[in-house]
Structures are given as structure tokens and as C-alpha cells.
């Protein structure tokens, strides 16, 4: 019987999606990339997305809907042990601390920056 397929629902415009995709690609973890366009609202129509946001990883019956959890899970799959799984407890805690800091502090600031510097100019056709 074949192993369950690892499927990543993502949009490369989203930096959390790019982080998950980068881990899977650099670790040579076989996966299927399912591209959804956030700007077109394609993520609202997918029943596989529990929170209607990206990225989401499915692996058989398992669905992971948070980017940092996807990174932690992917880091323990065969091929990615050097990134997370084979580390000692102290290194894993420091990695988890950074991932949580990124999710709670850096990610919202980056989104606000993009909104303020790019999106308003696009919406209102302002010059850069």
C-alpha cells in the first residue's frame, strides 16, 4: 500500500506558505503543491482548509493549519531531521521560541508593512 500523499495548500505570495514550501523542497520531502490564489479568494472555497487561510498541510487523515506547526511537523519527517527532528531538547526549544516569535511578532508587522507601503498604493493608484 502506498504511503499517504503530503499535500501543501499554499500561495507563494504568502511568506508563511513560502517557508513551509522551502522546508519541504530543501529536505527533498515528496509532496504535492496545491496553489490557491489568495487575491482571488480561492482559499474560501476549499473544504480542506479548516480556518480558510494558508498554508495548510494534509498528510493522510492529518490536517495542520498553522504555518509554524507545519514547520515543526515537516522538520520531523524523513529527510528533514537535520532541521528539527535530530536536535537536542535545548535546540528544539530555541527553534520553537523563534517560530513563535516569528508568528506573533514579525509576521503581523510584515503584513502591516506590505499593506501600508504597497496595497494602498495599488488600491488608490498612488505613485510609489
PDB file of N, CA, C and O in Angstrom, residues 40-114:
ATOM      1  N   UNK A  40      -7.686  36.155  -5.241  1.00  0.00           N
ATOM      2  CA  UNK A  40      -8.953  35.778  -5.885  1.00  0.00           C
ATOM      3  C   UNK A  40      -9.905  35.082  -4.912  1.00  0.00           C
ATOM      4  O   UNK A  40     -11.002  34.695  -5.294  1.00  0.00           O
ATOM      5  N   UNK A  41      -9.481  34.871  -3.684  1.00  0.00           N
ATOM      6  CA  UNK A  41     -10.330  34.251  -2.678  1.00  0.00           C
ATOM      7  C   UNK A  41     -10.506  32.759  -2.850  1.00  0.00           C
ATOM      8  O   UNK A  41     -11.463  32.186  -2.325  1.00  0.00           O
ATOM      9  N   UNK A  42      -9.585  32.102  -3.544  1.00  0.00           N
ATOM     10  CA  UNK A  42      -9.716  30.670  -3.774  1.00  0.00           C
ATOM     11  C   UNK A  42      -9.639  29.859  -2.484  1.00  0.00           C
ATOM     12  O   UNK A  42     -10.155  28.751  -2.414  1.00  0.00           O
ATOM     13  N   UNK A  43      -9.011  30.416  -1.451  1.00  0.00           N
ATOM     14  CA  UNK A  43      -8.899  29.704  -0.172  1.00  0.00           C
ATOM     15  C   UNK A  43     -10.250  29.604   0.548  1.00  0.00           C
ATOM     16  O   UNK A  43     -10.424  28.757   1.412  1.00  0.00           O
ATOM     17  N   UNK A  44     -11.204  30.440   0.209  1.00  0.00           N
ATOM     18  CA  UNK A  44     -12.525  30.379   0.841  1.00  0.00           C
ATOM     19  C   UNK A  44     -13.343  29.206   0.325  1.00  0.00           C
ATOM     20  O   UNK A  44     -14.297  28.784   0.965  1.00  0.00           O
ATOM     21  N   UNK A  45     -12.986  28.659  -0.831  1.00  0.00           N
ATOM     22  CA  UNK A  45     -13.791  27.615  -1.473  1.00  0.00           C
ATOM     23  C   UNK A  45     -13.291  26.203  -1.200  1.00  0.00           C
ATOM     24  O   UNK A  45     -13.930  25.254  -1.609  1.00  0.00           O
ATOM     25  N   UNK A  46     -12.164  26.056  -0.522  1.00  0.00           N
ATOM     26  CA  UNK A  46     -11.573  24.741  -0.291  1.00  0.00           C
ATOM     27  C   UNK A  46     -12.053  24.160   1.034  1.00  0.00           C
ATOM     28  O   UNK A  46     -11.807  24.729   2.082  1.00  0.00           O
ATOM     29  N   UNK A  47     -12.689  23.008   0.978  1.00  0.00           N
ATOM     30  CA  UNK A  47     -13.190  22.384   2.210  1.00  0.00           C
ATOM     31  C   UNK A  47     -12.060  21.809   3.061  1.00  0.00           C
ATOM     32  O   UNK A  47     -12.230  21.593   4.252  1.00  0.00           O
ATOM     33  N   UNK A  48     -10.893  21.581   2.459  1.00  0.00           N
ATOM     34  CA  UNK A  48      -9.759  21.023   3.202  1.00  0.00           C
ATOM     35  C   UNK A  48      -9.112  22.041   4.138  1.00  0.00           C
ATOM     36  O   UNK A  48      -8.305  21.674   4.966  1.00  0.00           O
ATOM     37  N   UNK A  49      -9.458  23.311   4.012  1.00  0.00           N
ATOM     38  CA  UNK A  49      -8.842  24.363   4.818  1.00  0.00           C
ATOM     39  C   UNK A  49      -9.735  24.679   6.022  1.00  0.00           C
ATOM     40  O   UNK A  49     -10.721  25.393   5.896  1.00  0.00           O
ATOM     41  N   UNK A  50      -9.385  24.191   7.193  1.00  0.00           N
ATOM     42  CA  UNK A  50     -10.275  24.364   8.350  1.00  0.00           C
ATOM     43  C   UNK A  50     -10.485  25.815   8.775  1.00  0.00           C
ATOM     44  O   UNK A  50     -11.569  26.171   9.201  1.00  0.00           O
ATOM     45  N   UNK A  51      -9.473  26.657   8.665  1.00  0.00           N
ATOM     46  CA  UNK A  51      -9.604  28.057   9.085  1.00  0.00           C
ATOM     47  C   UNK A  51      -9.699  29.004   7.900  1.00  0.00           C
ATOM     48  O   UNK A  51      -9.673  30.217   8.064  1.00  0.00           O
ATOM     49  N   UNK A  52      -9.751  28.452   6.693  1.00  0.00           N
ATOM     50  CA  UNK A  52      -9.843  29.232   5.446  1.00  0.00           C
ATOM     51  C   UNK A  52      -8.667  30.189   5.285  1.00  0.00           C
ATOM     52  O   UNK A  52      -8.820  31.327   4.855  1.00  0.00           O
ATOM     53  N   UNK A  53      -7.487  29.720   5.689  1.00  0.00           N
ATOM     54  CA  UNK A  53      -6.276  30.504   5.488  1.00  0.00           C
ATOM     55  C   UNK A  53      -5.155  29.561   5.069  1.00  0.00           C
ATOM     56  O   UNK A  53      -5.271  28.346   5.200  1.00  0.00           O
ATOM     57  N   UNK A  54      -4.083  30.147   4.557  1.00  0.00           N
ATOM     58  CA  UNK A  54      -2.961  29.360   4.048  1.00  0.00           C
ATOM     59  C   UNK A  54      -1.716  29.642   4.881  1.00  0.00           C
ATOM     60  O   UNK A  54      -1.599  30.714   5.443  1.00  0.00           O
ATOM     61  N   UNK A  55      -0.797  28.700   4.937  1.00  0.00           N
ATOM     62  CA  UNK A  55      -0.753  27.384   4.335  1.00  0.00           C
ATOM     63  C   UNK A  55      -1.471  26.345   5.174  1.00  0.00           C
ATOM     64  O   UNK A  55      -1.693  26.541   6.374  1.00  0.00           O
ATOM     65  N   UNK A  56      -1.810  25.228   4.527  1.00  0.00           N
ATOM     66  CA  UNK A  56      -2.377  24.058   5.197  1.00  0.00           C
ATOM     67  C   UNK A  56      -1.681  22.831   4.623  1.00  0.00           C
ATOM     68  O   UNK A  56      -1.500  22.723   3.413  1.00  0.00           O
ATOM     69  N   UNK A  57      -1.291  21.924   5.514  1.00  0.00           N
ATOM     70  CA  UNK A  57      -0.646  20.685   5.111  1.00  0.00           C
ATOM     71  C   UNK A  57      -1.563  19.527   5.459  1.00  0.00           C
ATOM     72  O   UNK A  57      -2.081  19.472   6.583  1.00  0.00           O
ATOM     73  N   UNK A  58      -1.791  18.634   4.508  1.00  0.00           N
ATOM     74  CA  UNK A  58      -2.528  17.409   4.798  1.00  0.00           C
ATOM     75  C   UNK A  58      -1.609  16.237   4.520  1.00  0.00           C
ATOM     76  O   UNK A  58      -0.830  16.245   3.568  1.00  0.00           O
ATOM     77  N   UNK A  59      -1.697  15.233   5.384  1.00  0.00           N
ATOM     78  CA  UNK A  59      -0.890  14.025   5.252  1.00  0.00           C
ATOM     79  C   UNK A  59      -1.769  12.863   5.709  1.00  0.00           C
ATOM     80  O   UNK A  59      -1.885  12.610   6.895  1.00  0.00           O
ATOM     81  N   UNK A  60      -2.443  12.242   4.747  1.00  0.00           N
ATOM     82  CA  UNK A  60      -3.418  11.218   5.093  1.00  0.00           C
ATOM     83  C   UNK A  60      -4.598  11.854   5.805  1.00  0.00           C
ATOM     84  O   UNK A  60      -5.208  12.787   5.294  1.00  0.00           O
ATOM     85  N   UNK A  61      -4.893  11.390   7.009  1.00  0.00           N
ATOM     86  CA  UNK A  61      -6.007  11.930   7.801  1.00  0.00           C
ATOM     87  C   UNK A  61      -5.621  13.163   8.615  1.00  0.00           C
ATOM     88  O   UNK A  61      -6.480  13.784   9.234  1.00  0.00           O
ATOM     89  N   UNK A  62      -4.355  13.502   8.644  1.00  0.00           N
ATOM     90  CA  UNK A  62      -3.864  14.621   9.447  1.00  0.00           C
ATOM     91  C   UNK A  62      -3.943  15.923   8.654  1.00  0.00           C
ATOM     92  O   UNK A  62      -3.504  15.992   7.507  1.00  0.00           O
ATOM     93  N   UNK A  63      -4.503  16.968   9.276  1.00  0.00           N
ATOM     94  CA  UNK A  63      -4.546  18.301   8.678  1.00  0.00           C
ATOM     95  C   UNK A  63      -3.900  19.273   9.656  1.00  0.00           C
ATOM     96  O   UNK A  63      -4.300  19.345  10.819  1.00  0.00           O
ATOM     97  N   UNK A  64      -2.910  20.022   9.179  1.00  0.00           N
ATOM     98  CA  UNK A  64      -2.215  21.006  10.005  1.00  0.00           C
ATOM     99  C   UNK A  64      -2.442  22.372   9.378  1.00  0.00           C
ATOM    100  O   UNK A  64      -2.112  22.583   8.210  1.00  0.00           O
ATOM    101  N   UNK A  65      -3.002  23.300  10.157  1.00  0.00           N
ATOM    102  CA  UNK A  65      -3.456  24.575   9.595  1.00  0.00           C
ATOM    103  C   UNK A  65      -2.689  25.792  10.096  1.00  0.00           C
ATOM    104  O   UNK A  65      -3.104  26.903   9.854  1.00  0.00           O
ATOM    105  N   UNK A  66      -1.597  25.618  10.779  1.00  0.00           N
ATOM    106  CA  UNK A  66      -0.780  26.747  11.224  1.00  0.00           C
ATOM    107  C   UNK A  66       0.627  26.588  10.681  1.00  0.00           C
ATOM    108  O   UNK A  66       1.209  25.504  10.760  1.00  0.00           O
ATOM    109  N   UNK A  67       1.183  27.658  10.154  1.00  0.00           N
ATOM    110  CA  UNK A  67       2.473  27.565   9.469  1.00  0.00           C
ATOM    111  C   UNK A  67       3.602  27.087  10.380  1.00  0.00           C
ATOM    112  O   UNK A  67       4.427  26.272   9.962  1.00  0.00           O
ATOM    113  N   UNK A  68       3.650  27.548  11.610  1.00  0.00           N
ATOM    114  CA  UNK A  68       4.727  27.103  12.497  1.00  0.00           C
ATOM    115  C   UNK A  68       4.560  25.634  12.865  1.00  0.00           C
ATOM    116  O   UNK A  68       5.550  24.920  13.003  1.00  0.00           O
ATOM    117  N   UNK A  69       3.342  25.167  12.985  1.00  0.00           N
ATOM    118  CA  UNK A  69       3.109  23.741  13.249  1.00  0.00           C
ATOM    119  C   UNK A  69       3.500  22.905  12.035  1.00  0.00           C
ATOM    120  O   UNK A  69       4.021  21.800  12.178  1.00  0.00           O
ATOM    121  N   UNK A  70       3.261  23.436  10.847  1.00  0.00           N
ATOM    122  CA  UNK A  70       3.676  22.750   9.621  1.00  0.00           C
ATOM    123  C   UNK A  70       5.198  22.619   9.600  1.00  0.00           C
ATOM    124  O   UNK A  70       5.740  21.558   9.274  1.00  0.00           O
ATOM    125  N   UNK A  71       5.906  23.687   9.970  1.00  0.00           N
ATOM    126  CA  UNK A  71       7.366  23.642  10.001  1.00  0.00           C
ATOM    127  C   UNK A  71       7.867  22.632  11.030  1.00  0.00           C
ATOM    128  O   UNK A  71       8.818  21.889  10.763  1.00  0.00           O
ATOM    129  N   UNK A  72       7.247  22.588  12.197  1.00  0.00           N
ATOM    130  CA  UNK A  72       7.655  21.614  13.220  1.00  0.00           C
ATOM    131  C   UNK A  72       7.401  20.183  12.748  1.00  0.00           C
ATOM    132  O   UNK A  72       8.234  19.300  12.955  1.00  0.00           O
ATOM    133  N   UNK A  73       6.251  19.945  12.145  1.00  0.00           N
ATOM    134  CA  UNK A  73       5.916  18.613  11.643  1.00  0.00           C
ATOM    135  C   UNK A  73       6.860  18.226  10.503  1.00  0.00           C
ATOM    136  O   UNK A  73       7.427  17.127  10.499  1.00  0.00           O
ATOM    137  N   UNK A  74       7.040  19.127   9.549  1.00  0.00           N
ATOM    138  CA  UNK A  74       7.919  18.842   8.419  1.00  0.00           C
ATOM    139  C   UNK A  74       9.349  18.580   8.846  1.00  0.00           C
ATOM    140  O   UNK A  74      10.036  17.744   8.250  1.00  0.00           O
ATOM    141  N   UNK A  75       9.803  19.252   9.888  1.00  0.00           N
ATOM    142  CA  UNK A  75      11.158  19.058  10.386  1.00  0.00           C
ATOM    143  C   UNK A  75      11.393  17.714  11.025  1.00  0.00           C
ATOM    144  O   UNK A  75      12.538  17.344  11.294  1.00  0.00           O
ATOM    145  N   UNK A  76      10.335  16.954  11.273  1.00  0.00           N
ATOM    146  CA  UNK A  76      10.474  15.629  11.857  1.00  0.00           C
ATOM    147  C   UNK A  76      10.255  14.503  10.848  1.00  0.00           C
ATOM    148  O   UNK A  76      10.369  13.339  11.195  1.00  0.00           O
ATOM    149  N   UNK A  77       9.951  14.875   9.620  1.00  0.00           N
ATOM    150  CA  UNK A  77       9.767  13.866   8.575  1.00  0.00           C
ATOM    151  C   UNK A  77      11.116  13.379   8.073  1.00  0.00           C
ATOM    152  O   UNK A  77      12.119  14.096   8.156  1.00  0.00           O
ATOM    153  N   UNK A  78      11.167  12.158   7.536  1.00  0.00           N
ATOM    154  CA  UNK A  78      12.432  11.647   6.989  1.00  0.00           C
ATOM    155  C   UNK A  78      12.983  12.589   5.913  1.00  0.00           C
ATOM    156  O   UNK A  78      12.267  13.005   5.010  1.00  0.00           O
ATOM    157  N   UNK A  79      14.239  12.952   6.061  1.00  0.00           N
ATOM    158  CA  UNK A  79      14.890  13.867   5.138  1.00  0.00           C
ATOM    159  C   UNK A  79      15.089  15.247   5.741  1.00  0.00           C
ATOM    160  O   UNK A  79      15.950  15.995   5.305  1.00  0.00           O
ATOM    161  N   UNK A  80      14.307  15.591   6.736  1.00  0.00           N
ATOM    162  CA  UNK A  80      14.402  16.932   7.335  1.00  0.00           C
ATOM    163  C   UNK A  80      14.860  16.891   8.787  1.00  0.00           C
ATOM    164  O   UNK A  80      14.788  17.885   9.478  1.00  0.00           O
ATOM    165  N   UNK A  81      15.348  15.751   9.224  1.00  0.00           N
ATOM    166  CA  UNK A  81      15.734  15.617  10.630  1.00  0.00           C
ATOM    167  C   UNK A  81      16.779  16.649  11.047  1.00  0.00           C
ATOM    168  O   UNK A  81      16.764  17.134  12.171  1.00  0.00           O
ATOM    169  N   UNK A  82      17.697  16.985  10.141  1.00  0.00           N
ATOM    170  CA  UNK A  82      18.750  17.930  10.495  1.00  0.00           C
ATOM    171  C   UNK A  82      18.202  19.314  10.807  1.00  0.00           C
ATOM    172  O   UNK A  82      18.838  20.104  11.481  1.00  0.00           O
ATOM    173  N   UNK A  83      17.006  19.636  10.326  1.00  0.00           N
ATOM    174  CA  UNK A  83      16.416  20.952  10.564  1.00  0.00           C
ATOM    175  C   UNK A  83      15.752  21.040  11.934  1.00  0.00           C
ATOM    176  O   UNK A  83      15.685  22.112  12.515  1.00  0.00           O
ATOM    177  N   UNK A  84      15.234  19.913  12.428  1.00  0.00           N
ATOM    178  CA  UNK A  84      14.489  19.975  13.694  1.00  0.00           C
ATOM    179  C   UNK A  84      14.528  18.651  14.454  1.00  0.00           C
ATOM    180  O   UNK A  84      14.862  18.617  15.621  1.00  0.00           O
ATOM    181  N   UNK A  85      14.178  17.566  13.803  1.00  0.00           N
ATOM    182  CA  UNK A  85      13.954  16.285  14.479  1.00  0.00           C
ATOM    183  C   UNK A  85      15.145  15.716  15.215  1.00  0.00           C
ATOM    184  O   UNK A  85      15.001  15.120  16.276  1.00  0.00           O
ATOM    185  N   UNK A  86      16.357  15.886  14.681  1.00  0.00           N
ATOM    186  CA  UNK A  86      17.536  15.288  15.303  1.00  0.00           C
ATOM    187  C   UNK A  86      18.195  16.216  16.336  1.00  0.00           C
ATOM    188  O   UNK A  86      19.225  15.870  16.885  1.00  0.00           O
ATOM    189  N   UNK A  87      17.613  17.342  16.596  1.00  0.00           N
ATOM    190  CA  UNK A  87      18.190  18.309  17.541  1.00  0.00           C
ATOM    191  C   UNK A  87      17.937  17.874  18.987  1.00  0.00           C
ATOM    192  O   UNK A  87      16.979  17.160  19.273  1.00  0.00           O
ATOM    193  N   UNK A  88      18.774  18.382  19.888  1.00  0.00           N
ATOM    194  CA  UNK A  88      18.537  18.097  21.304  1.00  0.00           C
ATOM    195  C   UNK A  88      17.423  19.009  21.816  1.00  0.00           C
ATOM    196  O   UNK A  88      16.968  19.918  21.117  1.00  0.00           O
ATOM    197  N   UNK A  89      16.978  18.758  23.020  1.00  0.00           N
ATOM    198  CA  UNK A  89      15.824  19.479  23.568  1.00  0.00           C
ATOM    199  C   UNK A  89      16.056  20.992  23.617  1.00  0.00           C
ATOM    200  O   UNK A  89      15.172  21.768  23.269  1.00  0.00           O
ATOM    201  N   UNK A  90      17.245  21.421  24.017  1.00  0.00           N
ATOM    202  CA  UNK A  90      17.532  22.851  24.105  1.00  0.00           C
ATOM    203  C   UNK A  90      17.446  23.514  22.733  1.00  0.00           C
ATOM    204  O   UNK A  90      16.862  24.598  22.592  1.00  0.00           O
ATOM    205  N   UNK A  91      17.992  22.879  21.716  1.00  0.00           N
ATOM    206  CA  UNK A  91      17.934  23.438  20.361  1.00  0.00           C
ATOM    207  C   UNK A  91      16.497  23.483  19.841  1.00  0.00           C
ATOM    208  O   UNK A  91      16.108  24.431  19.167  1.00  0.00           O
ATOM    209  N   UNK A  92      15.706  22.454  20.159  1.00  0.00           N
ATOM    210  CA  UNK A  92      14.302  22.449  19.730  1.00  0.00           C
ATOM    211  C   UNK A  92      13.517  23.574  20.408  1.00  0.00           C
ATOM    212  O   UNK A  92      12.701  24.237  19.773  1.00  0.00           O
ATOM    213  N   UNK A  93      13.779  23.794  21.691  1.00  0.00           N
ATOM    214  CA  UNK A  93      13.091  24.865  22.414  1.00  0.00           C
ATOM    215  C   UNK A  93      13.441  26.222  21.818  1.00  0.00           C
ATOM    216  O   UNK A  93      12.570  27.078  21.617  1.00  0.00           O
ATOM    217  N   UNK A  94      14.713  26.443  21.490  1.00  0.00           N
ATOM    218  CA  UNK A  94      15.114  27.717  20.886  1.00  0.00           C
ATOM    219  C   UNK A  94      14.501  27.881  19.493  1.00  0.00           C
ATOM    220  O   UNK A  94      14.095  28.980  19.115  1.00  0.00           O
ATOM    221  N   UNK A  95      14.403  26.793  18.755  1.00  0.00           N
ATOM    222  CA  UNK A  95      13.747  26.838  17.446  1.00  0.00           C
ATOM    223  C   UNK A  95      12.270  27.168  17.611  1.00  0.00           C
ATOM    224  O   UNK A  95      11.732  28.023  16.901  1.00  0.00           O
ATOM    225  N   UNK A  96      11.609  26.495  18.553  1.00  0.00           N
ATOM    226  CA  UNK A  96      10.188  26.767  18.824  1.00  0.00           C
ATOM    227  C   UNK A  96       9.983  28.211  19.263  1.00  0.00           C
ATOM    228  O   UNK A  96       9.016  28.865  18.851  1.00  0.00           O
ATOM    229  N   UNK A  97      10.884  28.705  20.088  1.00  0.00           N
ATOM    230  CA  UNK A  97      10.788  30.083  20.555  1.00  0.00           C
ATOM    231  C   UNK A  97      10.852  31.056  19.376  1.00  0.00           C
ATOM    232  O   UNK A  97      10.070  31.998  19.293  1.00  0.00           O
ATOM    233  N   UNK A  98      11.785  30.816  18.451  1.00  0.00           N
ATOM    234  CA  UNK A  98      11.883  31.693  17.285  1.00  0.00           C
ATOM    235  C   UNK A  98      10.635  31.594  16.413  1.00  0.00           C
ATOM    236  O   UNK A  98      10.118  32.608  15.946  1.00  0.00           O
ATOM    237  N   UNK A  99      10.145  30.361  16.187  1.00  0.00           N
ATOM    238  CA  UNK A  99       8.943  30.196  15.359  1.00  0.00           C
ATOM    239  C   UNK A  99       7.745  30.911  15.972  1.00  0.00           C
ATOM    240  O   UNK A  99       6.966  31.558  15.266  1.00  0.00           O
ATOM    241  N   UNK A 100       7.599  30.816  17.284  1.00  0.00           N
ATOM    242  CA  UNK A 100       6.500  31.517  17.955  1.00  0.00           C
ATOM    243  C   UNK A 100       6.676  33.034  17.880  1.00  0.00           C
ATOM    244  O   UNK A 100       5.710  33.770  17.678  1.00  0.00           O
ATOM    245  N   UNK A 101       7.925  33.502  18.044  1.00  0.00           N
ATOM    246  CA  UNK A 101       8.202  34.932  17.920  1.00  0.00           C
ATOM    247  C   UNK A 101       7.886  35.420  16.503  1.00  0.00           C
ATOM    248  O   UNK A 101       7.268  36.464  16.317  1.00  0.00           O
ATOM    249  N   UNK A 102       8.274  34.643  15.521  1.00  0.00           N
ATOM    250  CA  UNK A 102       8.005  34.996  14.124  1.00  0.00           C
ATOM    251  C   UNK A 102       6.511  35.096  13.878  1.00  0.00           C
ATOM    252  O   UNK A 102       6.032  36.053  13.282  1.00  0.00           O
ATOM    253  N   UNK A 103       5.751  34.118  14.379  1.00  0.00           N
ATOM    254  CA  UNK A 103       4.311  34.083  14.148  1.00  0.00           C
ATOM    255  C   UNK A 103       3.591  35.225  14.865  1.00  0.00           C
ATOM    256  O   UNK A 103       2.677  35.828  14.325  1.00  0.00           O
ATOM    257  N   UNK A 104       4.006  35.520  16.085  1.00  0.00           N
ATOM    258  CA  UNK A 104       3.259  36.500  16.876  1.00  0.00           C
ATOM    259  C   UNK A 104       3.766  37.932  16.725  1.00  0.00           C
ATOM    260  O   UNK A 104       3.017  38.867  16.959  1.00  0.00           O
ATOM    261  N   UNK A 105       5.015  38.118  16.326  1.00  0.00           N
ATOM    262  CA  UNK A 105       5.594  39.457  16.295  1.00  0.00           C
ATOM    263  C   UNK A 105       6.010  39.892  14.895  1.00  0.00           C
ATOM    264  O   UNK A 105       5.586  40.944  14.421  1.00  0.00           O
ATOM    265  N   UNK A 106       6.825  39.111  14.228  1.00  0.00           N
ATOM    266  CA  UNK A 106       7.344  39.519  12.925  1.00  0.00           C
ATOM    267  C   UNK A 106       6.304  39.434  11.813  1.00  0.00           C
ATOM    268  O   UNK A 106       6.221  40.322  10.966  1.00  0.00           O
ATOM    269  N   UNK A 107       5.517  38.374  11.801  1.00  0.00           N
ATOM    270  CA  UNK A 107       4.523  38.187  10.738  1.00  0.00           C
ATOM    271  C   UNK A 107       3.504  39.327  10.700  1.00  0.00           C
ATOM    272  O   UNK A 107       3.275  39.898   9.632  1.00  0.00           O
ATOM    273  N   UNK A 108       2.874  39.716  11.818  1.00  0.00           N
ATOM    274  CA  UNK A 108       1.919  40.828  11.755  1.00  0.00           C
ATOM    275  C   UNK A 108       2.560  42.147  11.311  1.00  0.00           C
ATOM    276  O   UNK A 108       1.948  42.920  10.577  1.00  0.00           O
ATOM    277  N   UNK A 109       3.802  42.394  11.724  1.00  0.00           N
ATOM    278  CA  UNK A 109       4.488  43.624  11.334  1.00  0.00           C
ATOM    279  C   UNK A 109       4.765  43.609   9.830  1.00  0.00           C
ATOM    280  O   UNK A 109       4.578  44.617   9.145  1.00  0.00           O
ATOM    281  N   UNK A 110       5.185  42.465   9.311  1.00  0.00           N
ATOM    282  CA  UNK A 110       5.455  42.364   7.872  1.00  0.00           C
ATOM    283  C   UNK A 110       4.168  42.572   7.070  1.00  0.00           C
ATOM    284  O   UNK A 110       4.167  43.255   6.050  1.00  0.00           O
ATOM    285  N   UNK A 111       3.068  42.006   7.534  1.00  0.00           N
ATOM    286  CA  UNK A 111       1.795  42.188   6.840  1.00  0.00           C
ATOM    287  C   UNK A 111       1.369  43.655   6.855  1.00  0.00           C
ATOM    288  O   UNK A 111       0.905  44.187   5.842  1.00  0.00           O
ATOM    289  N   UNK A 112       1.511  44.317   7.985  1.00  0.00           N
ATOM    290  CA  UNK A 112       1.145  45.731   8.091  1.00  0.00           C
ATOM    291  C   UNK A 112       2.016  46.571   7.156  1.00  0.00           C
ATOM    292  O   UNK A 112       1.534  47.492   6.509  1.00  0.00           O
ATOM    293  N   UNK A 113       3.300  46.247   7.102  1.00  0.00           N
ATOM    294  CA  UNK A 113       4.210  46.971   6.224  1.00  0.00           C
ATOM    295  C   UNK A 113       3.778  46.854   4.763  1.00  0.00           C
ATOM    296  O   UNK A 113       3.704  47.842   4.045  1.00  0.00           O
ATOM    297  N   UNK A 114       3.464  45.641   4.340  1.00  0.00           N
ATOM    298  CA  UNK A 114       3.031  45.427   2.952  1.00  0.00           C
ATOM    299  C   UNK A 114       1.730  46.183   2.684  1.00  0.00           C
ATOM    300  O   UNK A 114       1.583  46.828   1.650  1.00  0.00           O
TER     301      UNK A 114
END
